[in-house]
PDB file of N, CA and C in Angstrom:
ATOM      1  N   UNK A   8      64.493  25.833  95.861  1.00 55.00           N
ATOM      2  CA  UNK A   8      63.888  25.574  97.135  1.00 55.00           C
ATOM      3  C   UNK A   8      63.290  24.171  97.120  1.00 55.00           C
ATOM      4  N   UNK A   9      63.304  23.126  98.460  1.00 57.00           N
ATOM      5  CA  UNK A   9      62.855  21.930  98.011  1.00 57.00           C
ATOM      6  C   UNK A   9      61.209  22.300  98.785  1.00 57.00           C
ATOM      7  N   UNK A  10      61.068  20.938  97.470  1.00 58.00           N
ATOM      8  CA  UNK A  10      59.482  21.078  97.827  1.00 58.00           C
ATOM      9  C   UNK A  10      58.447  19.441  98.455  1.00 58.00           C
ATOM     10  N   UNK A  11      59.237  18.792  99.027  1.00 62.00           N
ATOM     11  CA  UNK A  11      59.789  18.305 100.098  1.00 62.00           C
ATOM     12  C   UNK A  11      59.016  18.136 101.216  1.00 62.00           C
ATOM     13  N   UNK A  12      58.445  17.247 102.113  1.00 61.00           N
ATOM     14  CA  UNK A  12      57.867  17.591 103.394  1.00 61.00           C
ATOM     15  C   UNK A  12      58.903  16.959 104.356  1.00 61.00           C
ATOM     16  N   UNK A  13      59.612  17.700 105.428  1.00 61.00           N
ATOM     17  CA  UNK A  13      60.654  17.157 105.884  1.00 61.00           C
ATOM     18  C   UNK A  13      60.022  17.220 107.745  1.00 61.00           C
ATOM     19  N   UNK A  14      60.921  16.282 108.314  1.00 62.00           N
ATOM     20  CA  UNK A  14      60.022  15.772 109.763  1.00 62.00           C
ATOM     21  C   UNK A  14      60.976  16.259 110.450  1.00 62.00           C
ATOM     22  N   UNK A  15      60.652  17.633 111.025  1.00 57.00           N
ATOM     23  CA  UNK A  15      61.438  17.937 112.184  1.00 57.00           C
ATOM     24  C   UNK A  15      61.637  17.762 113.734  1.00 57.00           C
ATOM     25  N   UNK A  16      61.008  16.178 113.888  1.00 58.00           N
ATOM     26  CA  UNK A  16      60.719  16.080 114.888  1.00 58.00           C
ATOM     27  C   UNK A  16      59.492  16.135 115.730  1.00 58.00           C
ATOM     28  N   UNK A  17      59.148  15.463 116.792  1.00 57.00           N
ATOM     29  CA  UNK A  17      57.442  15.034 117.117  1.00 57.00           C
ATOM     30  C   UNK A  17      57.654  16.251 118.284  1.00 57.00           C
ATOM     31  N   UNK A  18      58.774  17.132 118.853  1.00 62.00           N
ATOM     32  CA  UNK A  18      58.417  18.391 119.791  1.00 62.00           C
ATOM     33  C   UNK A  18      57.470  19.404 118.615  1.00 62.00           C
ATOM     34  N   UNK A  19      56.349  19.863 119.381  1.00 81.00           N
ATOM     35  CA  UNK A  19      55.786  20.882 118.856  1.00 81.00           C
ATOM     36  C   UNK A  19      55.951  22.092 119.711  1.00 81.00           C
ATOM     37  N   UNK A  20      57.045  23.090 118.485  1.00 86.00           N
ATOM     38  CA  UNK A  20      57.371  24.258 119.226  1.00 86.00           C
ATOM     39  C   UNK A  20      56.608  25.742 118.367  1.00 86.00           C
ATOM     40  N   UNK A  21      56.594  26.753 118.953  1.00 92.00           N
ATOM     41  CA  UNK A  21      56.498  27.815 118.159  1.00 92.00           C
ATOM     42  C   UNK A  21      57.396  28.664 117.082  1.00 92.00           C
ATOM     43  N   UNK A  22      58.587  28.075 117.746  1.00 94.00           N
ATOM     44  CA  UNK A  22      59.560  28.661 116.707  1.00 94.00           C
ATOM     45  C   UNK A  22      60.364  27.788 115.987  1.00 94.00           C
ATOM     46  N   UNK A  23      62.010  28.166 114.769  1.00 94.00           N
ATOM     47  CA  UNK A  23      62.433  27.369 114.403  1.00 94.00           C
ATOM     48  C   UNK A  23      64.027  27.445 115.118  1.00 94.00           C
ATOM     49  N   UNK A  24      64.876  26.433 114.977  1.00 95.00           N
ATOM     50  CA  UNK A  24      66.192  26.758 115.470  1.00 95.00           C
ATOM     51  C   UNK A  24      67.038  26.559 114.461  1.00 95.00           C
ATOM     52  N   UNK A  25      68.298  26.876 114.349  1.00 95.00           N
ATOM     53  CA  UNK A  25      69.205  26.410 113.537  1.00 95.00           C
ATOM     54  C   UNK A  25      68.964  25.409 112.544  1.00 95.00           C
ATOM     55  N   UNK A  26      69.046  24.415 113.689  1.00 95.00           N
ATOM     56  CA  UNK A  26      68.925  22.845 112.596  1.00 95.00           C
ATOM     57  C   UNK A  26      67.755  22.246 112.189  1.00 95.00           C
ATOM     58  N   UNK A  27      66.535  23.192 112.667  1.00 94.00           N
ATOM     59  CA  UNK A  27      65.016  22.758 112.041  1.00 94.00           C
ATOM     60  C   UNK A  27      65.602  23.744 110.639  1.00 94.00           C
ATOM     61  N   UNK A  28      66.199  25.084 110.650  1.00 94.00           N
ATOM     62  CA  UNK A  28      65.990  25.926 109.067  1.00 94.00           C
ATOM     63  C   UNK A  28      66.937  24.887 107.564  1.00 94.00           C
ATOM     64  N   UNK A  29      68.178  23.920 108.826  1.00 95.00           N
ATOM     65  CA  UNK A  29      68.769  23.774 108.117  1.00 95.00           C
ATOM     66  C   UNK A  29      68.277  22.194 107.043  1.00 95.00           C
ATOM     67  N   UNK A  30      67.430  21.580 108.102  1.00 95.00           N
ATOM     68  CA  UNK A  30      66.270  20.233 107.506  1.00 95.00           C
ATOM     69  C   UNK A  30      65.364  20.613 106.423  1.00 95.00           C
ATOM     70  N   UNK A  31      64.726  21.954 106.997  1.00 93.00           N
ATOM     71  CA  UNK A  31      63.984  22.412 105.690  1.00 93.00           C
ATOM     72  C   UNK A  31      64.665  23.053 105.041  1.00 93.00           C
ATOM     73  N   UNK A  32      65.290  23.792 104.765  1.00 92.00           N
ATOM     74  CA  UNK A  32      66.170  24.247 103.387  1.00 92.00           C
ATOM     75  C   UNK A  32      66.923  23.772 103.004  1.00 92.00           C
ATOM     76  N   UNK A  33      67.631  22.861 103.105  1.00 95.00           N
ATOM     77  CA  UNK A  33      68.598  22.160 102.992  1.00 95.00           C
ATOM     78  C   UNK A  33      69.941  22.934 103.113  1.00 95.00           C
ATOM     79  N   UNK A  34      70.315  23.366 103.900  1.00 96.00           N
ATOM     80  CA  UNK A  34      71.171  24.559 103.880  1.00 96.00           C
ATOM     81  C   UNK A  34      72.450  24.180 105.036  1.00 96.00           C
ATOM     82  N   UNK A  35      73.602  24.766 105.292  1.00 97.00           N
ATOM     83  CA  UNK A  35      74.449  24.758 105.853  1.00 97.00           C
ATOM     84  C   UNK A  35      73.875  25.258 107.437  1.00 97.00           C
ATOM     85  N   UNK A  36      74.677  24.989 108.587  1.00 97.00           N
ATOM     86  CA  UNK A  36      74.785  25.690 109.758  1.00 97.00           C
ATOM     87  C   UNK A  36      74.572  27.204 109.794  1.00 97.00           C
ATOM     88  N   UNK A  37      75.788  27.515 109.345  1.00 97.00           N
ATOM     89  CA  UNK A  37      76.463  28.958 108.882  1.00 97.00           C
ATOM     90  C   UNK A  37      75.548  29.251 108.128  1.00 97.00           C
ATOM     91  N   UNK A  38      74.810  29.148 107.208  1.00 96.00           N
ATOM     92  CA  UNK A  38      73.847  29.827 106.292  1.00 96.00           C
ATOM     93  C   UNK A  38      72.603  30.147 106.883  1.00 96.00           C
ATOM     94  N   UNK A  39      71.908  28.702 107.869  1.00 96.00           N
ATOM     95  CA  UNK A  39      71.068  28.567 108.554  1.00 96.00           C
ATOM     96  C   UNK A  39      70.760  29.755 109.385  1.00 96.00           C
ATOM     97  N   UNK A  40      71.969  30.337 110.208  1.00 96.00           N
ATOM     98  CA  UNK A  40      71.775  31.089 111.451  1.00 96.00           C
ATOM     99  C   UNK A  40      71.837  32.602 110.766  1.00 96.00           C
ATOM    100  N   UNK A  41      72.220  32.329 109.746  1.00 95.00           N
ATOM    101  CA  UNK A  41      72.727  33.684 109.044  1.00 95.00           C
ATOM    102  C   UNK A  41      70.920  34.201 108.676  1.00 95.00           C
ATOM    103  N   UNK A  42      70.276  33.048 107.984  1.00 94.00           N
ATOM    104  CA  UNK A  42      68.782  33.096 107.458  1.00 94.00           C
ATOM    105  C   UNK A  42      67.993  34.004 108.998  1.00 94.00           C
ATOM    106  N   UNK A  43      68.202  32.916 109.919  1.00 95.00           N
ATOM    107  CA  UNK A  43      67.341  33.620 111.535  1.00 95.00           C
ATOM    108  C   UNK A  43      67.643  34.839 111.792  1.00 95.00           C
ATOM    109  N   UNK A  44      69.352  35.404 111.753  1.00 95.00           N
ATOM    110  CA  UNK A  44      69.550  36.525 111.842  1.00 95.00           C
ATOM    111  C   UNK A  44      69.355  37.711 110.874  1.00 95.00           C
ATOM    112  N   UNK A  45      68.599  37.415 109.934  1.00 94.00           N
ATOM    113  CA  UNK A  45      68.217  38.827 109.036  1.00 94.00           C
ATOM    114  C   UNK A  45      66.894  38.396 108.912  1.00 94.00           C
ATOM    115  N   UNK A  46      66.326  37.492 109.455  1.00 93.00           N
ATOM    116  CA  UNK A  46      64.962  37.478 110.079  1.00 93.00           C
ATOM    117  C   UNK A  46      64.705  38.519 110.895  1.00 93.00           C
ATOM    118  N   UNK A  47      65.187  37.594 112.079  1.00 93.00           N
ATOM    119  CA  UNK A  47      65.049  38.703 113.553  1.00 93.00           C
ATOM    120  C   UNK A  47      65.424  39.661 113.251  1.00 93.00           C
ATOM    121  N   UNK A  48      66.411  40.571 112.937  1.00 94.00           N
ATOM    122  CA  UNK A  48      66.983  41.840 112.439  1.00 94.00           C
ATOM    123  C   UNK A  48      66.263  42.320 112.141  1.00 94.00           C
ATOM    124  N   UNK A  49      65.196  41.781 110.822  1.00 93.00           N
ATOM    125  CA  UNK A  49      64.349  42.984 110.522  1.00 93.00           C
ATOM    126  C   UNK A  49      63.016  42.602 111.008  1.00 93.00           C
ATOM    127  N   UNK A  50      62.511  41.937 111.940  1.00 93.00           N
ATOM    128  CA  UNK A  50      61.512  41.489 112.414  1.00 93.00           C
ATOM    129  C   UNK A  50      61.739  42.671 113.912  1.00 93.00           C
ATOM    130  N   UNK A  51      62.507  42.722 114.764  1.00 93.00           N
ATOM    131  CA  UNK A  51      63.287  43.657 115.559  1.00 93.00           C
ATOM    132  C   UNK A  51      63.073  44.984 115.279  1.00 93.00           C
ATOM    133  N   UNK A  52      63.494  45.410 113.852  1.00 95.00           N
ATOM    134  CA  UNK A  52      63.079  46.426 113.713  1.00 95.00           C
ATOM    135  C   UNK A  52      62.101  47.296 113.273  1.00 95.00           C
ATOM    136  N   UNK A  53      61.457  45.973 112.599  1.00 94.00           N
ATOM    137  CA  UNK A  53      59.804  46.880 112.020  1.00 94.00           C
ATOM    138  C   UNK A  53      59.124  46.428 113.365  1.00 94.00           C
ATOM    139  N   UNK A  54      59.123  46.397 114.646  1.00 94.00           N
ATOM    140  CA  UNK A  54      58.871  45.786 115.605  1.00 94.00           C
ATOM    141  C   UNK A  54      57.851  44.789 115.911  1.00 94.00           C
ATOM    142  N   UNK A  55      57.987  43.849 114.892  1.00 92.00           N
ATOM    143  CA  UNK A  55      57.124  42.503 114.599  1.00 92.00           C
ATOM    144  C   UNK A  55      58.048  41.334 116.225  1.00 92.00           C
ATOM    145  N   UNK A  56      58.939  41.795 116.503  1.00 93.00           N
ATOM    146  CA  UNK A  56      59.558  40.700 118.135  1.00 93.00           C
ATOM    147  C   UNK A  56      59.838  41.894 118.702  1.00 93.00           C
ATOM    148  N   UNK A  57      60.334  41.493 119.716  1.00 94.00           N
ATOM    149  CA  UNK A  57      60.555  42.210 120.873  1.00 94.00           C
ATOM    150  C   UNK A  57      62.546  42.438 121.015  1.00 94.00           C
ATOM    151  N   UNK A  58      62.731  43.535 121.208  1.00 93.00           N
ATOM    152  CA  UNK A  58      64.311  43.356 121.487  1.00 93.00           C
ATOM    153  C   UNK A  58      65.471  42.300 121.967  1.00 93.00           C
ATOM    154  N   UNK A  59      64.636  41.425 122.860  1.00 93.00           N
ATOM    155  CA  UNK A  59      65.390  40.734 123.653  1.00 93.00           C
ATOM    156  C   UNK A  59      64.868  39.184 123.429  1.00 93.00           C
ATOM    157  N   UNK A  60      63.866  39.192 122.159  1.00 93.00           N
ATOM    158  CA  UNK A  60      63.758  37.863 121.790  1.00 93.00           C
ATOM    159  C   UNK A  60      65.021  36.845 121.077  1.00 93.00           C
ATOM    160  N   UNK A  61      65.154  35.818 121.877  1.00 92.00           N
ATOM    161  CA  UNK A  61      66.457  34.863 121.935  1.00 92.00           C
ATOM    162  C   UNK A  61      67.156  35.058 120.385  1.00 92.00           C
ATOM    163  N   UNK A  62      68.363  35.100 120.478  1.00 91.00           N
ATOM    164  CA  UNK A  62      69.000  34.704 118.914  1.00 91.00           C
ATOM    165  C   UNK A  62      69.158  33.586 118.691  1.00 91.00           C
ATOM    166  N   UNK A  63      69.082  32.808 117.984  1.00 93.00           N
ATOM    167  CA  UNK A  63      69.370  31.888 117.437  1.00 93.00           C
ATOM    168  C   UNK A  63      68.023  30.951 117.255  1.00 93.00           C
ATOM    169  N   UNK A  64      66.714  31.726 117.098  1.00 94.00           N
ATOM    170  CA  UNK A  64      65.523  31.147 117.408  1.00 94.00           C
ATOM    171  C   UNK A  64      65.086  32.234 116.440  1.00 94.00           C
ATOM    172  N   UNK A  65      63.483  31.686 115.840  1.00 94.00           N
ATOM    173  CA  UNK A  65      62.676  32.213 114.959  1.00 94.00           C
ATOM    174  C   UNK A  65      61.289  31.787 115.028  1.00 94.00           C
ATOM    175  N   UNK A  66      60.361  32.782 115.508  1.00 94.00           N
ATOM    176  CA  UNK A  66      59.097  32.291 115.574  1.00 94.00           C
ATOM    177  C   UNK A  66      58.502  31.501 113.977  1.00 94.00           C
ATOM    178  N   UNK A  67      58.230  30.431 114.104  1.00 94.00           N
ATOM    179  CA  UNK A  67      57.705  30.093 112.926  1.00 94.00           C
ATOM    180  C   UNK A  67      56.891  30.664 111.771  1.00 94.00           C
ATOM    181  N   UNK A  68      55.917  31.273 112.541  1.00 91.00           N
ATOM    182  CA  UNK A  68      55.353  32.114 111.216  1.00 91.00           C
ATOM    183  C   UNK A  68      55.871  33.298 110.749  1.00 91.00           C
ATOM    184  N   UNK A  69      57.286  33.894 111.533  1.00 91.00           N
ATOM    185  CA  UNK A  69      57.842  34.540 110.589  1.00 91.00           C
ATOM    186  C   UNK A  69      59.081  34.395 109.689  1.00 91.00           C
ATOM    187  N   UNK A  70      59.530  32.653 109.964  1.00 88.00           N
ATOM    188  CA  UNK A  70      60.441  32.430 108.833  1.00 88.00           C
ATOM    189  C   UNK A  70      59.185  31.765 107.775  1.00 88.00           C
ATOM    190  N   UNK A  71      58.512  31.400 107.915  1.00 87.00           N
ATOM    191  CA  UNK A  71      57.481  30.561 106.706  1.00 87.00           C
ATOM    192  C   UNK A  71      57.124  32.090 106.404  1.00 87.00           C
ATOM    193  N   UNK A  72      57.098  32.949 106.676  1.00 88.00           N
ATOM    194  CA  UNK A  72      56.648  34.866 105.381  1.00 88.00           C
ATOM    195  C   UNK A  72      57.893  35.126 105.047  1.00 88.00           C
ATOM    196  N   UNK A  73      59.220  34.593 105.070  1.00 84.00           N
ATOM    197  CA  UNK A  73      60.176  35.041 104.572  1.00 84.00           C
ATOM    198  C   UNK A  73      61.022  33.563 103.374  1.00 84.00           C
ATOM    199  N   UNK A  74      60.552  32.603 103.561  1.00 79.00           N
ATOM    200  CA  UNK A  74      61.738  31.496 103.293  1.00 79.00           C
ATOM    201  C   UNK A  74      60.449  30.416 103.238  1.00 79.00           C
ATOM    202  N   UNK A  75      59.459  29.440 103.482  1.00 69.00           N
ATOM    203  CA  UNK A  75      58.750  28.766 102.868  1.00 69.00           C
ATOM    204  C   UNK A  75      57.970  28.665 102.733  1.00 69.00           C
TER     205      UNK A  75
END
């Protein structure tokens, strides 16, 4: 895992997208979205989000309890 402070940009959002997971992890596209989706998946189901919260998006403080 890098340990790294990486600049995702001066928007301050609540969540992460694709290519913010893929700046901080250094990780592929495809790996990236794969990371959000077994986020949300099980964030969905221990019902920490809501059903119909966007895919391809990740509230920040729950990829930083899973990944940094």
């Amino acid at each position: 895992m890098r340990t790294e402070t990486v600049d995702i940009g001066k928007v301050e959002r609540s969540y992460f997208t694709a290519d913010d997971v893929m700046q901080l992890l250094g990780v592929g596209r495809r790996t990236a979205y794969g990371y959000i989706r077994r986020v949300r998946n099980e964030a969905v189901s221990k019902k920490k989000l809501p059903e119909d919260y966007p895919h391809g998006k990740i509230p920040k403080a729950l990829m930083k309890q899973y990944y940094i």
